[in-house]
């Protein structure tokens, strides 16, 4: 049994044994980024799964882009406090963006529900690029770090961190990389395909179609070992210690009751255990890393501390 199906079986069993009947008939999901990116894909996959599984009938997805999700986060906090039907997508990128942008609001201002997925980063170049592998990219960086332009998500996010980790592994000061942040995956993809940047970095799912079509060449994936959903070599096997995984979560509005939070957690846990959800994860190259409760809250606290240290090394946080 694959890890995806095993995870689905475990969560489905838990849901059948303990979850009460769902009483939520409507839900809003904010994706705090432009359409096409990982948060947008996550929100719409949640929407489709909850509806197809008959768990929630009326679900609306709203996109609010900017500043690594912190613009949407602030709007969500201001407009949704106390609303048990309001949710927002976030994750590793938002942890970094809150720090990098010195945001007046943070993840401790909302109600974390669960970590949902993990996804390794992949670095790609246009198919006609002279860069064939990690060694070629590292050589360009060592010769002139500023000449290598990277397209990715918001400054301080996992894309930026992955690029910085590769630079460090190549013997280049991470603070010297020429990183260009985009607010949505669609904009970054257009820049890469148009040859406006040297390389792109994001989760595999955002580049999968273009890789399969031969429009983009994968240079490396930030996993410790090869992944079944792609033939891309790892950076580790090419001699560069780059191992980082993006993760995504769903959170509720501030000031909801403990009972409302518990009902939302039950709903998300049931969804995470469904075969439909796990089939989507396998297709997109996302790993089911479901975690909720005190364990997730502790994980989030530790992630904020470790990300702060990484961003200091990148020179974008004091």
mmCIF file of C-alpha atoms in Angstrom:
data_model
loop_
_atom_site.group_PDB
_atom_site.id
_atom_site.type_symbol
_atom_site.label_atom_id
_atom_site.label_comp_id
_atom_site.label_asym_id
_atom_site.label_seq_id
_atom_site.Cartn_x
_atom_site.Cartn_y
_atom_site.Cartn_z
ATOM 1 C CA UNK A 1 0.000 0.000 0.000
ATOM 2 C CA UNK A 2 1.391 3.421 -0.931
ATOM 3 C CA UNK A 3 1.991 6.058 1.747
ATOM 4 C CA UNK A 4 -0.829 8.111 0.229
ATOM 5 C CA UNK A 5 -3.363 5.291 0.429
ATOM 6 C CA UNK A 6 -2.131 4.250 3.855
ATOM 7 C CA UNK A 7 -2.570 7.790 5.164
ATOM 8 C CA UNK A 8 -6.041 7.877 3.676
ATOM 9 C CA UNK A 9 -6.976 4.591 5.308
ATOM 10 C CA UNK A 10 -5.741 5.725 8.705
ATOM 11 C CA UNK A 11 -7.585 9.041 8.631
ATOM 12 C CA UNK A 12 -10.729 7.535 7.144
ATOM 13 C CA UNK A 13 -10.816 4.959 9.909
ATOM 14 C CA UNK A 14 -10.425 7.641 12.558
ATOM 15 C CA UNK A 15 -13.188 9.685 10.980
ATOM 16 C CA UNK A 16 -15.590 6.746 10.833
ATOM 17 C CA UNK A 17 -14.960 5.823 14.455
ATOM 18 C CA UNK A 18 -15.111 9.228 16.080
ATOM 19 C CA UNK A 19 -16.291 12.109 13.920
ATOM 20 C CA UNK A 20 -19.807 13.392 14.457
ATOM 21 C CA UNK A 21 -22.114 14.079 11.532
ATOM 22 C CA UNK A 22 -21.146 17.286 9.803
ATOM 23 C CA UNK A 23 -23.359 20.255 10.579
ATOM 24 C CA UNK A 24 -21.477 22.833 8.463
ATOM 25 C CA UNK A 25 -23.434 23.723 5.346
ATOM 26 C CA UNK A 26 -21.369 26.656 4.094
ATOM 27 C CA UNK A 27 -17.733 27.659 4.175
ATOM 28 C CA UNK A 28 -15.512 30.400 2.782
ATOM 29 C CA UNK A 29 -11.848 29.799 2.021
ATOM 30 C CA UNK A 30 -9.428 32.662 1.486
ATOM 31 C CA UNK A 31 -6.418 31.900 -0.705
ATOM 32 C CA UNK A 32 -4.121 34.836 0.140
ATOM 33 C CA UNK A 33 -2.412 34.820 -3.271
ATOM 34 C CA UNK A 34 -3.202 35.159 -6.964
ATOM 35 C CA UNK A 35 -4.928 32.334 -8.860
ATOM 36 C CA UNK A 36 -2.673 29.527 -10.045
ATOM 37 C CA UNK A 37 -0.326 29.239 -7.091
ATOM 38 C CA UNK A 38 -0.060 26.570 -4.423
ATOM 39 C CA UNK A 39 -2.419 28.228 -1.934
ATOM 40 C CA UNK A 40 -5.023 28.740 -4.636
ATOM 41 C CA UNK A 41 -4.664 25.114 -5.748
ATOM 42 C CA UNK A 42 -4.997 23.960 -2.153
ATOM 43 C CA UNK A 43 -8.121 26.036 -1.550
ATOM 44 C CA UNK A 44 -9.799 24.803 -4.715
ATOM 45 C CA UNK A 45 -8.841 21.189 -4.053
ATOM 46 C CA UNK A 46 -10.412 21.496 -0.597
ATOM 47 C CA UNK A 47 -13.491 23.066 -2.184
ATOM 48 C CA UNK A 48 -13.872 20.277 -4.741
ATOM 49 C CA UNK A 49 -13.244 17.479 -2.238
ATOM 50 C CA UNK A 50 -15.659 18.767 0.404
ATOM 51 C CA UNK A 51 -18.376 19.230 -2.192
ATOM 52 C CA UNK A 52 -17.781 15.940 -4.026
ATOM 53 C CA UNK A 53 -17.731 14.022 -0.743
ATOM 54 C CA UNK A 54 -20.990 15.664 0.327
ATOM 55 C CA UNK A 55 -19.390 17.238 3.405
ATOM 56 C CA UNK A 56 -20.199 20.893 2.659
ATOM 57 C CA UNK A 57 -22.575 22.030 -0.070
ATOM 58 C CA UNK A 58 -21.783 25.733 -0.382
ATOM 59 C CA UNK A 59 -18.112 26.766 -0.528
ATOM 60 C CA UNK A 60 -16.674 30.021 -1.843
ATOM 61 C CA UNK A 61 -12.981 30.647 -2.590
ATOM 62 C CA UNK A 62 -11.618 34.196 -2.518
ATOM 63 C CA UNK A 63 -8.182 35.311 -3.726
ATOM 64 C CA UNK A 64 -6.447 38.223 -1.986
ATOM 65 C CA UNK A 65 -2.861 38.551 -3.205
ATOM 66 C CA UNK A 66 0.147 40.408 -1.885
ATOM 67 C CA UNK A 67 3.110 40.420 0.497
ATOM 68 C CA UNK A 68 3.400 36.683 0.922
ATOM 69 C CA UNK A 69 -0.160 36.331 2.099
ATOM 70 C CA UNK A 70 0.063 38.969 4.810
ATOM 71 C CA UNK A 71 -2.327 41.359 3.040
ATOM 72 C CA UNK A 72 -4.955 38.637 2.865
ATOM 73 C CA UNK A 73 -4.156 37.583 6.424
ATOM 74 C CA UNK A 74 -4.788 41.077 7.764
ATOM 75 C CA UNK A 75 -8.008 41.401 5.779
ATOM 76 C CA UNK A 76 -9.139 38.000 7.020
ATOM 77 C CA UNK A 77 -8.496 38.945 10.644
ATOM 78 C CA UNK A 78 -10.242 42.303 10.323
ATOM 79 C CA UNK A 79 -13.314 41.029 8.490
ATOM 80 C CA UNK A 80 -13.843 37.482 9.782
ATOM 81 C CA UNK A 81 -13.317 37.602 13.547
ATOM 82 C CA UNK A 82 -15.841 35.351 15.253
ATOM 83 C CA UNK A 83 -17.116 33.847 11.979
ATOM 84 C CA UNK A 84 -17.035 30.020 12.260
ATOM 85 C CA UNK A 85 -17.572 29.582 8.505
ATOM 86 C CA UNK A 86 -14.448 31.559 7.491
ATOM 87 C CA UNK A 87 -11.130 29.816 6.803
ATOM 88 C CA UNK A 88 -7.786 30.769 5.268
ATOM 89 C CA UNK A 89 -4.971 28.817 3.658
ATOM 90 C CA UNK A 90 -1.412 29.417 4.847
ATOM 91 C CA UNK A 91 1.823 27.608 5.523
ATOM 92 C CA UNK A 92 5.585 27.853 5.444
ATOM 93 C CA UNK A 93 5.507 30.748 2.980
ATOM 94 C CA UNK A 94 3.311 32.797 5.289
ATOM 95 C CA UNK A 95 5.541 32.083 8.284
ATOM 96 C CA UNK A 96 8.454 33.640 6.408
ATOM 97 C CA UNK A 97 6.427 36.493 4.945
ATOM 98 C CA UNK A 98 5.176 37.622 8.351
ATOM 99 C CA UNK A 99 8.793 37.866 9.510
ATOM 100 C CA UNK A 100 10.246 39.337 6.308
ATOM 101 C CA UNK A 101 7.509 41.965 5.918
ATOM 102 C CA UNK A 102 7.441 42.837 9.620
ATOM 103 C CA UNK A 103 3.708 42.230 9.399
ATOM 104 C CA UNK A 104 1.469 43.806 12.055
ATOM 105 C CA UNK A 105 -0.452 40.517 12.206
ATOM 106 C CA UNK A 106 0.774 36.936 12.404
ATOM 107 C CA UNK A 107 -0.349 33.348 12.599
ATOM 108 C CA UNK A 108 -0.906 33.708 16.327
ATOM 109 C CA UNK A 109 -3.776 36.089 15.482
ATOM 110 C CA UNK A 110 -5.846 33.365 13.792
ATOM 111 C CA UNK A 111 -7.019 29.897 14.839
ATOM 112 C CA UNK A 112 -4.809 27.146 13.337
ATOM 113 C CA UNK A 113 -6.810 24.038 12.473
ATOM 114 C CA UNK A 114 -4.477 21.588 10.763
ATOM 115 C CA UNK A 115 -1.397 21.087 8.654
ATOM 116 C CA UNK A 116 -2.582 19.438 5.448
ATOM 117 C CA UNK A 117 0.176 18.720 2.968
ATOM 118 C CA UNK A 118 3.867 18.803 2.312
ATOM 119 C CA UNK A 119 5.521 19.424 -1.036
ATOM 120 C CA UNK A 120 9.151 19.428 -2.054
ATOM 121 C CA UNK A 121 10.504 22.328 -4.056
ATOM 122 C CA UNK A 122 11.733 21.900 -7.618
ATOM 123 C CA UNK A 123 14.050 24.168 -9.602
ATOM 124 C CA UNK A 124 13.350 24.444 -13.329
ATOM 125 C CA UNK A 125 14.735 26.244 -16.372
ATOM 126 C CA UNK A 126 13.260 26.787 -19.841
ATOM 127 C CA UNK A 127 13.752 23.824 -22.146
ATOM 128 C CA UNK A 128 16.181 25.796 -24.333
ATOM 129 C CA UNK A 129 18.360 26.914 -21.387
ATOM 130 C CA UNK A 130 22.055 25.955 -21.486
ATOM 131 C CA UNK A 131 21.731 24.855 -17.839
ATOM 132 C CA UNK A 132 21.445 21.079 -17.790
ATOM 133 C CA UNK A 133 21.992 20.164 -14.146
ATOM 134 C CA UNK A 134 22.812 21.444 -10.668
ATOM 135 C CA UNK A 135 26.530 21.738 -11.437
ATOM 136 C CA UNK A 136 25.820 24.112 -14.337
ATOM 137 C CA UNK A 137 23.609 26.263 -12.142
ATOM 138 C CA UNK A 138 26.153 26.276 -9.307
ATOM 139 C CA UNK A 139 28.943 27.318 -11.677
ATOM 140 C CA UNK A 140 26.902 30.273 -12.925
ATOM 141 C CA UNK A 141 26.217 31.317 -9.343
ATOM 142 C CA UNK A 142 29.873 31.112 -8.354
ATOM 143 C CA UNK A 143 30.953 33.139 -11.388
ATOM 144 C CA UNK A 144 28.406 35.927 -10.852
ATOM 145 C CA UNK A 145 25.612 35.432 -8.282
ATOM 146 C CA UNK A 146 23.722 38.511 -9.460
ATOM 147 C CA UNK A 147 23.519 37.277 -13.049
ATOM 148 C CA UNK A 148 21.386 34.307 -12.025
ATOM 149 C CA UNK A 149 17.808 35.473 -11.566
ATOM 150 C CA UNK A 150 15.353 33.303 -9.655
ATOM 151 C CA UNK A 151 11.567 33.490 -10.042
ATOM 152 C CA UNK A 152 9.550 32.292 -7.089
ATOM 153 C CA UNK A 153 6.945 33.220 -4.537
ATOM 154 C CA UNK A 154 7.126 35.945 -1.959
ATOM 155 C CA UNK A 155 10.376 37.088 -0.368
ATOM 156 C CA UNK A 156 11.142 35.055 2.703
ATOM 157 C CA UNK A 157 8.983 32.132 1.592
ATOM 158 C CA UNK A 158 10.031 28.560 0.990
ATOM 159 C CA UNK A 159 10.948 29.267 -2.658
ATOM 160 C CA UNK A 160 13.355 31.986 -1.531
ATOM 161 C CA UNK A 161 14.714 29.765 1.235
ATOM 162 C CA UNK A 162 15.282 26.875 -1.203
ATOM 163 C CA UNK A 163 17.209 29.146 -3.586
ATOM 164 C CA UNK A 164 19.301 30.413 -0.685
ATOM 165 C CA UNK A 165 20.005 26.887 0.525
ATOM 166 C CA UNK A 166 21.222 25.893 -2.935
ATOM 167 C CA UNK A 167 23.466 28.952 -3.114
ATOM 168 C CA UNK A 168 24.967 28.088 0.269
ATOM 169 C CA UNK A 169 25.508 24.473 -0.796
ATOM 170 C CA UNK A 170 27.265 25.778 -3.923
ATOM 171 C CA UNK A 171 29.612 27.901 -1.817
ATOM 172 C CA UNK A 172 27.891 31.228 -2.499
ATOM 173 C CA UNK A 173 26.681 33.689 0.143
ATOM 174 C CA UNK A 174 22.855 33.278 0.183
ATOM 175 C CA UNK A 175 22.453 37.017 0.712
ATOM 176 C CA UNK A 176 23.897 37.617 -2.792
ATOM 177 C CA UNK A 177 21.255 35.745 -4.778
ATOM 178 C CA UNK A 178 19.104 37.741 -7.199
ATOM 179 C CA UNK A 179 15.655 36.575 -6.195
ATOM 180 C CA UNK A 180 12.537 38.029 -7.869
ATOM 181 C CA UNK A 181 9.315 37.446 -5.913
ATOM 182 C CA UNK A 182 5.963 37.023 -7.633
ATOM 183 C CA UNK A 183 2.584 37.129 -5.920
ATOM 184 C CA UNK A 184 1.180 34.147 -7.815
ATOM 185 C CA UNK A 185 2.378 30.987 -9.500
ATOM 186 C CA UNK A 186 0.930 32.030 -12.849
ATOM 187 C CA UNK A 187 3.031 35.204 -12.993
ATOM 188 C CA UNK A 188 6.228 33.368 -12.060
ATOM 189 C CA UNK A 189 5.543 30.661 -14.637
ATOM 190 C CA UNK A 190 5.058 33.256 -17.387
ATOM 191 C CA UNK A 191 8.396 34.861 -16.490
ATOM 192 C CA UNK A 192 10.191 31.514 -16.638
ATOM 193 C CA UNK A 193 8.627 30.391 -19.913
ATOM 194 C CA UNK A 194 9.268 33.835 -21.398
ATOM 195 C CA UNK A 195 12.977 33.657 -20.601
ATOM 196 C CA UNK A 196 12.788 36.704 -18.337
ATOM 197 C CA UNK A 197 14.605 34.854 -15.541
ATOM 198 C CA UNK A 198 17.315 32.228 -15.332
ATOM 199 C CA UNK A 199 15.466 29.688 -13.223
ATOM 200 C CA UNK A 200 12.245 29.166 -11.358
ATOM 201 C CA UNK A 201 11.644 27.551 -7.994
ATOM 202 C CA UNK A 202 8.343 26.360 -6.568
ATOM 203 C CA UNK A 203 6.420 23.274 -5.539
ATOM 204 C CA UNK A 204 6.343 20.493 -8.122
ATOM 205 C CA UNK A 205 2.602 20.862 -8.704
ATOM 206 C CA UNK A 206 2.951 24.365 -10.106
ATOM 207 C CA UNK A 207 5.328 23.218 -12.862
ATOM 208 C CA UNK A 208 4.115 19.651 -13.461
ATOM 209 C CA UNK A 209 2.177 20.286 -16.677
ATOM 210 C CA UNK A 210 5.001 22.278 -18.284
ATOM 211 C CA UNK A 211 7.605 19.683 -17.268
ATOM 212 C CA UNK A 212 5.505 16.895 -18.758
ATOM 213 C CA UNK A 213 5.000 18.945 -21.931
ATOM 214 C CA UNK A 214 8.761 19.440 -22.306
ATOM 215 C CA UNK A 215 8.550 23.209 -21.892
ATOM 216 C CA UNK A 216 10.542 23.239 -18.650
ATOM 217 C CA UNK A 217 13.593 21.206 -17.615
ATOM 218 C CA UNK A 218 13.834 20.148 -13.969
ATOM 219 C CA UNK A 219 17.286 20.783 -12.500
ATOM 220 C CA UNK A 220 16.710 19.314 -9.083
ATOM 221 C CA UNK A 221 14.170 18.613 -6.358
ATOM 222 C CA UNK A 222 14.713 19.462 -2.702
ATOM 223 C CA UNK A 223 13.942 15.959 -1.413
ATOM 224 C CA UNK A 224 16.405 13.618 0.313
ATOM 225 C CA UNK A 225 15.513 10.882 -2.166
ATOM 226 C CA UNK A 226 13.829 10.599 -5.556
ATOM 227 C CA UNK A 227 10.055 10.965 -5.632
ATOM 228 C CA UNK A 228 7.720 8.599 -7.457
ATOM 229 C CA UNK A 229 5.781 11.390 -9.171
ATOM 230 C CA UNK A 230 8.757 12.851 -11.087
ATOM 231 C CA UNK A 231 11.992 11.769 -12.768
ATOM 232 C CA UNK A 232 13.742 14.912 -11.520
ATOM 233 C CA UNK A 233 17.046 14.196 -9.781
ATOM 234 C CA UNK A 234 17.479 15.377 -6.211
ATOM 235 C CA UNK A 235 20.008 18.045 -5.339
ATOM 236 C CA UNK A 236 21.362 15.662 -2.715
ATOM 237 C CA UNK A 237 22.297 13.023 -5.284
ATOM 238 C CA UNK A 238 24.019 15.763 -7.319
ATOM 239 C CA UNK A 239 26.173 16.676 -4.333
ATOM 240 C CA UNK A 240 24.230 19.652 -2.912
ATOM 241 C CA UNK A 241 22.680 19.307 0.538
ATOM 242 C CA UNK A 242 19.325 20.955 -0.115
ATOM 243 C CA UNK A 243 16.463 19.290 1.761
ATOM 244 C CA UNK A 244 13.401 21.438 2.425
ATOM 245 C CA UNK A 245 9.687 20.786 2.211
ATOM 246 C CA UNK A 246 6.908 23.298 1.874
ATOM 247 C CA UNK A 247 3.831 22.654 3.985
ATOM 248 C CA UNK A 248 0.368 24.104 3.857
ATOM 249 C CA UNK A 249 -2.268 24.535 6.512
ATOM 250 C CA UNK A 250 -5.810 25.699 6.998
ATOM 251 C CA UNK A 251 -6.850 28.047 9.789
ATOM 252 C CA UNK A 252 -10.067 29.547 11.078
ATOM 253 C CA UNK A 253 -10.956 33.065 12.113
ATOM 254 C CA UNK A 254 -9.968 34.518 15.467
ATOM 255 C CA UNK A 255 -12.454 34.548 18.340
ATOM 256 C CA UNK A 256 -14.427 31.431 17.441
ATOM 257 C CA UNK A 257 -15.523 29.116 20.233
ATOM 258 C CA UNK A 258 -13.780 25.870 21.186
ATOM 259 C CA UNK A 259 -16.851 23.973 19.969
ATOM 260 C CA UNK A 260 -16.768 25.706 16.582
ATOM 261 C CA UNK A 261 -13.061 24.981 16.252
ATOM 262 C CA UNK A 262 -13.588 21.309 17.106
ATOM 263 C CA UNK A 263 -16.314 21.006 14.478
ATOM 264 C CA UNK A 264 -14.054 22.515 11.822
ATOM 265 C CA UNK A 265 -11.185 20.208 12.802
ATOM 266 C CA UNK A 266 -13.518 17.199 12.521
ATOM 267 C CA UNK A 267 -14.554 18.347 9.052
ATOM 268 C CA UNK A 268 -10.985 18.809 7.834
ATOM 269 C CA UNK A 269 -9.852 15.520 9.357
ATOM 270 C CA UNK A 270 -12.646 13.686 7.571
ATOM 271 C CA UNK A 271 -11.682 15.338 4.291
ATOM 272 C CA UNK A 272 -7.993 14.479 4.805
ATOM 273 C CA UNK A 273 -8.929 10.839 5.227
ATOM 274 C CA UNK A 274 -11.016 10.604 2.066
ATOM 275 C CA UNK A 275 -9.810 8.682 -0.956
ATOM 276 C CA UNK A 276 -10.689 11.634 -3.180
ATOM 277 C CA UNK A 277 -8.346 13.941 -1.247
ATOM 278 C CA UNK A 278 -5.484 11.460 -1.222
ATOM 279 C CA UNK A 279 -5.884 10.770 -4.938
ATOM 280 C CA UNK A 280 -5.548 14.512 -5.568
ATOM 281 C CA UNK A 281 -2.413 14.673 -3.424
ATOM 282 C CA UNK A 282 -0.773 11.860 -5.339
ATOM 283 C CA UNK A 283 -1.599 13.486 -8.669
ATOM 284 C CA UNK A 284 -0.159 16.831 -7.545
ATOM 285 C CA UNK A 285 2.918 15.470 -5.810
ATOM 286 C CA UNK A 286 1.684 16.548 -2.379
ATOM 287 C CA UNK A 287 2.253 14.374 0.677
ATOM 288 C CA UNK A 288 -0.481 13.938 3.275
ATOM 289 C CA UNK A 289 1.176 15.389 6.395
ATOM 290 C CA UNK A 290 -2.026 15.886 8.365
ATOM 291 C CA UNK A 291 -1.538 17.153 11.914
ATOM 292 C CA UNK A 292 -3.870 18.987 14.253
ATOM 293 C CA UNK A 293 -4.324 19.809 17.932
ATOM 294 C CA UNK A 294 -1.497 20.628 20.365
ATOM 295 C CA UNK A 295 1.040 18.787 18.173
ATOM 296 C CA UNK A 296 0.391 21.160 15.278
ATOM 297 C CA UNK A 297 0.443 24.213 17.518
ATOM 298 C CA UNK A 298 3.880 23.163 18.845
ATOM 299 C CA UNK A 299 5.079 22.447 15.294
ATOM 300 C CA UNK A 300 3.997 25.934 14.214
ATOM 301 C CA UNK A 301 5.832 27.584 17.105
ATOM 302 C CA UNK A 302 9.038 25.719 16.220
ATOM 303 C CA UNK A 303 8.654 26.552 12.512
ATOM 304 C CA UNK A 304 8.468 30.263 13.281
ATOM 305 C CA UNK A 305 11.683 30.090 15.336
ATOM 306 C CA UNK A 306 13.662 28.093 12.750
ATOM 307 C CA UNK A 307 12.468 30.242 9.840
ATOM 308 C CA UNK A 308 13.544 33.391 11.656
ATOM 309 C CA UNK A 309 17.083 31.990 11.829
ATOM 310 C CA UNK A 310 17.123 31.070 8.121
ATOM 311 C CA UNK A 311 15.904 34.495 7.049
ATOM 312 C CA UNK A 312 18.642 36.155 9.069
ATOM 313 C CA UNK A 313 21.151 34.143 7.038
ATOM 314 C CA UNK A 314 19.504 35.298 3.823
ATOM 315 C CA UNK A 315 19.907 38.881 4.980
ATOM 316 C CA UNK A 316 16.213 39.739 4.880
ATOM 317 C CA UNK A 317 15.523 39.672 8.597
ATOM 318 C CA UNK A 318 17.437 41.178 11.504
#
